[in-house]
């Protein structure tokens, strides 16, 4: 029951977030390129990387701590972070962004997708696919040798591949 009730809570939370946006994706920018946070983004990120307590088993995934991101503020927080980054630094790539926010290392993934609104044909857009604290030891090891850290301010740093 715990798992079922947990997923029902996640469904209603995602529905609430999406309805507060007038059923439109939240759009923020990385390097001046729009990134959509849509229903798929919300359900994946909230269902896989928040609420560890609803699972009675280990998924091998990392989970957000309260200090970093709250589900209801995910869009505005990301918008603020990447607006701050873009003011002083243009990222080399936006499909995988590794960054530190408030002392916690995160991985953010985006990808180009297609949507087909009625009467408009195919529209290409970039979607937020995942966002999670980076704790995997193999990934952390890669950061030590293949990346430079760019400090944006006291709360934000980004990793750039060498």
mmCIF file of C-alpha atoms in Angstrom:
data_model
loop_
_atom_site.group_PDB
_atom_site.id
_atom_site.type_symbol
_atom_site.label_atom_id
_atom_site.label_comp_id
_atom_site.label_asym_id
_atom_site.label_seq_id
_atom_site.Cartn_x
_atom_site.Cartn_y
_atom_site.Cartn_z
ATOM 1 C CA UNK A 1 0.000 0.000 0.000
ATOM 2 C CA UNK A 2 2.819 2.338 0.826
ATOM 3 C CA UNK A 3 4.179 2.214 -2.735
ATOM 4 C CA UNK A 4 0.743 2.664 -4.298
ATOM 5 C CA UNK A 5 -0.095 5.622 -2.068
ATOM 6 C CA UNK A 6 3.332 7.115 -2.751
ATOM 7 C CA UNK A 7 2.808 7.020 -6.508
ATOM 8 C CA UNK A 8 -0.677 8.437 -6.116
ATOM 9 C CA UNK A 9 0.866 11.327 -4.158
ATOM 10 C CA UNK A 10 3.477 11.813 -6.923
ATOM 11 C CA UNK A 11 0.703 11.848 -9.542
ATOM 12 C CA UNK A 12 -1.270 14.509 -7.655
ATOM 13 C CA UNK A 13 1.852 16.573 -6.966
ATOM 14 C CA UNK A 14 2.803 16.555 -10.662
ATOM 15 C CA UNK A 15 -0.788 17.389 -11.586
ATOM 16 C CA UNK A 16 -0.800 20.318 -9.131
ATOM 17 C CA UNK A 17 2.504 21.672 -10.470
ATOM 18 C CA UNK A 18 1.363 21.370 -14.066
ATOM 19 C CA UNK A 19 -2.012 23.003 -13.347
ATOM 20 C CA UNK A 20 -0.329 25.989 -11.672
ATOM 21 C CA UNK A 21 1.432 26.497 -15.021
ATOM 22 C CA UNK A 22 -1.934 26.569 -16.859
ATOM 23 C CA UNK A 23 -1.208 23.073 -18.210
ATOM 24 C CA UNK A 24 1.794 24.384 -20.142
ATOM 25 C CA UNK A 25 5.390 23.208 -19.865
ATOM 26 C CA UNK A 26 7.649 25.361 -17.707
ATOM 27 C CA UNK A 27 10.351 26.844 -19.925
ATOM 28 C CA UNK A 28 13.766 27.986 -18.728
ATOM 29 C CA UNK A 29 16.910 28.637 -20.737
ATOM 30 C CA UNK A 30 20.402 27.225 -20.825
ATOM 31 C CA UNK A 31 22.750 29.245 -23.064
ATOM 32 C CA UNK A 32 19.690 31.101 -24.341
ATOM 33 C CA UNK A 33 18.159 27.827 -25.591
ATOM 34 C CA UNK A 34 14.680 27.050 -24.234
ATOM 35 C CA UNK A 35 14.350 23.873 -22.151
ATOM 36 C CA UNK A 36 10.864 22.537 -21.421
ATOM 37 C CA UNK A 37 9.883 20.885 -18.182
ATOM 38 C CA UNK A 38 6.786 18.956 -19.219
ATOM 39 C CA UNK A 39 4.687 16.175 -17.706
ATOM 40 C CA UNK A 40 7.249 13.526 -18.625
ATOM 41 C CA UNK A 41 10.042 15.525 -17.011
ATOM 42 C CA UNK A 42 8.107 16.040 -13.790
ATOM 43 C CA UNK A 43 6.914 12.461 -13.424
ATOM 44 C CA UNK A 44 10.386 11.037 -14.055
ATOM 45 C CA UNK A 45 12.313 13.430 -11.822
ATOM 46 C CA UNK A 46 9.832 13.399 -8.958
ATOM 47 C CA UNK A 47 9.134 9.666 -9.205
ATOM 48 C CA UNK A 48 12.767 8.540 -9.514
ATOM 49 C CA UNK A 49 14.808 11.153 -7.665
ATOM 50 C CA UNK A 50 12.550 12.354 -4.836
ATOM 51 C CA UNK A 51 10.682 10.440 -2.124
ATOM 52 C CA UNK A 52 13.114 7.659 -1.364
ATOM 53 C CA UNK A 53 11.004 6.760 1.672
ATOM 54 C CA UNK A 54 8.141 5.294 -0.408
ATOM 55 C CA UNK A 55 10.336 2.425 -1.616
ATOM 56 C CA UNK A 56 11.081 -0.611 0.527
ATOM 57 C CA UNK A 57 13.934 -1.582 -1.774
ATOM 58 C CA UNK A 58 17.087 -0.026 -3.188
ATOM 59 C CA UNK A 59 16.848 1.330 -6.723
ATOM 60 C CA UNK A 60 20.494 2.331 -7.002
ATOM 61 C CA UNK A 61 19.352 5.883 -7.761
ATOM 62 C CA UNK A 62 20.347 9.043 -5.936
ATOM 63 C CA UNK A 63 17.716 11.194 -4.282
ATOM 64 C CA UNK A 64 17.327 14.932 -3.785
ATOM 65 C CA UNK A 65 17.786 16.322 -0.326
ATOM 66 C CA UNK A 66 15.583 19.131 0.972
ATOM 67 C CA UNK A 67 18.519 21.542 0.884
ATOM 68 C CA UNK A 68 18.777 21.454 -2.919
ATOM 69 C CA UNK A 69 15.480 21.337 -4.791
ATOM 70 C CA UNK A 70 11.814 21.181 -3.878
ATOM 71 C CA UNK A 71 9.481 19.717 -6.521
ATOM 72 C CA UNK A 72 7.096 22.684 -6.627
ATOM 73 C CA UNK A 73 9.986 25.124 -7.186
ATOM 74 C CA UNK A 74 12.014 23.049 -9.632
ATOM 75 C CA UNK A 75 11.322 25.226 -12.690
ATOM 76 C CA UNK A 76 11.933 28.612 -11.052
ATOM 77 C CA UNK A 77 15.052 27.302 -9.278
ATOM 78 C CA UNK A 78 16.570 25.966 -12.515
ATOM 79 C CA UNK A 79 15.660 29.175 -14.306
ATOM 80 C CA UNK A 80 17.439 31.229 -11.660
ATOM 81 C CA UNK A 81 20.523 28.976 -11.617
ATOM 82 C CA UNK A 82 21.057 28.948 -15.382
ATOM 83 C CA UNK A 83 20.245 32.643 -15.773
ATOM 84 C CA UNK A 84 23.038 33.303 -13.269
ATOM 85 C CA UNK A 85 25.384 30.912 -15.089
ATOM 86 C CA UNK A 86 24.681 32.453 -18.517
ATOM 87 C CA UNK A 87 25.426 35.976 -17.259
ATOM 88 C CA UNK A 88 29.079 35.052 -16.844
ATOM 89 C CA UNK A 89 29.676 31.783 -18.711
ATOM 90 C CA UNK A 90 28.391 29.986 -21.816
ATOM 91 C CA UNK A 91 28.305 26.206 -21.396
ATOM 92 C CA UNK A 92 30.030 24.066 -24.047
ATOM 93 C CA UNK A 93 27.241 21.494 -24.030
ATOM 94 C CA UNK A 94 23.703 21.413 -22.700
ATOM 95 C CA UNK A 95 22.723 17.761 -23.156
ATOM 96 C CA UNK A 96 24.552 16.871 -19.927
ATOM 97 C CA UNK A 97 25.298 19.612 -17.422
ATOM 98 C CA UNK A 98 27.161 18.828 -14.219
ATOM 99 C CA UNK A 99 26.873 21.570 -11.624
ATOM 100 C CA UNK A 100 27.174 22.294 -7.936
ATOM 101 C CA UNK A 101 24.280 24.109 -6.318
ATOM 102 C CA UNK A 102 24.383 24.945 -2.606
ATOM 103 C CA UNK A 103 27.222 22.487 -2.072
ATOM 104 C CA UNK A 104 25.502 19.520 -3.760
ATOM 105 C CA UNK A 105 26.749 18.052 -7.049
ATOM 106 C CA UNK A 106 23.993 17.504 -9.661
ATOM 107 C CA UNK A 107 23.632 16.054 -13.146
ATOM 108 C CA UNK A 108 21.055 17.574 -15.488
ATOM 109 C CA UNK A 109 20.165 15.859 -18.775
ATOM 110 C CA UNK A 110 18.298 17.369 -21.733
ATOM 111 C CA UNK A 111 17.554 16.035 -25.197
ATOM 112 C CA UNK A 112 15.997 17.203 -28.421
ATOM 113 C CA UNK A 113 12.477 15.872 -28.900
ATOM 114 C CA UNK A 114 9.594 16.278 -31.321
ATOM 115 C CA UNK A 115 5.997 17.157 -30.646
ATOM 116 C CA UNK A 116 3.081 17.325 -33.029
ATOM 117 C CA UNK A 117 0.539 19.970 -31.986
ATOM 118 C CA UNK A 118 -2.693 19.837 -33.934
ATOM 119 C CA UNK A 119 -2.441 21.715 -37.201
ATOM 120 C CA UNK A 120 1.226 22.696 -36.770
ATOM 121 C CA UNK A 121 3.134 19.605 -37.878
ATOM 122 C CA UNK A 122 6.363 18.543 -36.202
ATOM 123 C CA UNK A 123 8.009 20.943 -33.763
ATOM 124 C CA UNK A 124 11.494 20.234 -32.393
ATOM 125 C CA UNK A 125 12.192 21.277 -28.813
ATOM 126 C CA UNK A 126 14.619 20.495 -26.004
ATOM 127 C CA UNK A 127 13.228 18.744 -22.920
ATOM 128 C CA UNK A 128 14.579 18.305 -19.411
ATOM 129 C CA UNK A 129 15.001 14.536 -19.126
ATOM 130 C CA UNK A 130 16.502 14.122 -15.680
ATOM 131 C CA UNK A 131 17.984 15.949 -12.718
ATOM 132 C CA UNK A 132 19.603 14.169 -9.810
ATOM 133 C CA UNK A 133 22.376 14.445 -7.223
ATOM 134 C CA UNK A 134 25.520 12.916 -8.682
ATOM 135 C CA UNK A 135 26.812 10.264 -6.296
ATOM 136 C CA UNK A 136 27.989 7.451 -8.616
ATOM 137 C CA UNK A 137 31.651 6.745 -7.865
ATOM 138 C CA UNK A 138 32.574 6.072 -11.523
ATOM 139 C CA UNK A 139 31.050 9.405 -12.599
ATOM 140 C CA UNK A 140 32.737 11.222 -9.734
ATOM 141 C CA UNK A 141 36.081 9.739 -10.787
ATOM 142 C CA UNK A 142 35.580 11.030 -14.375
ATOM 143 C CA UNK A 143 35.037 14.528 -12.996
ATOM 144 C CA UNK A 144 38.433 14.433 -11.300
ATOM 145 C CA UNK A 145 40.366 13.876 -14.506
ATOM 146 C CA UNK A 146 38.281 15.044 -17.444
ATOM 147 C CA UNK A 147 36.611 18.266 -16.278
ATOM 148 C CA UNK A 148 37.414 21.795 -15.140
ATOM 149 C CA UNK A 149 35.338 23.528 -12.483
ATOM 150 C CA UNK A 150 34.039 27.001 -13.337
ATOM 151 C CA UNK A 151 32.959 28.888 -10.216
ATOM 152 C CA UNK A 152 30.030 31.181 -10.996
ATOM 153 C CA UNK A 153 29.404 32.434 -7.446
ATOM 154 C CA UNK A 154 29.437 31.088 -3.874
ATOM 155 C CA UNK A 155 26.386 28.846 -4.517
ATOM 156 C CA UNK A 156 26.912 27.749 -8.147
ATOM 157 C CA UNK A 157 29.766 26.078 -10.040
ATOM 158 C CA UNK A 158 29.662 24.167 -13.320
ATOM 159 C CA UNK A 159 31.875 21.392 -14.663
ATOM 160 C CA UNK A 160 33.166 21.735 -18.231
ATOM 161 C CA UNK A 161 34.726 18.828 -20.108
ATOM 162 C CA UNK A 162 38.401 19.408 -20.911
#
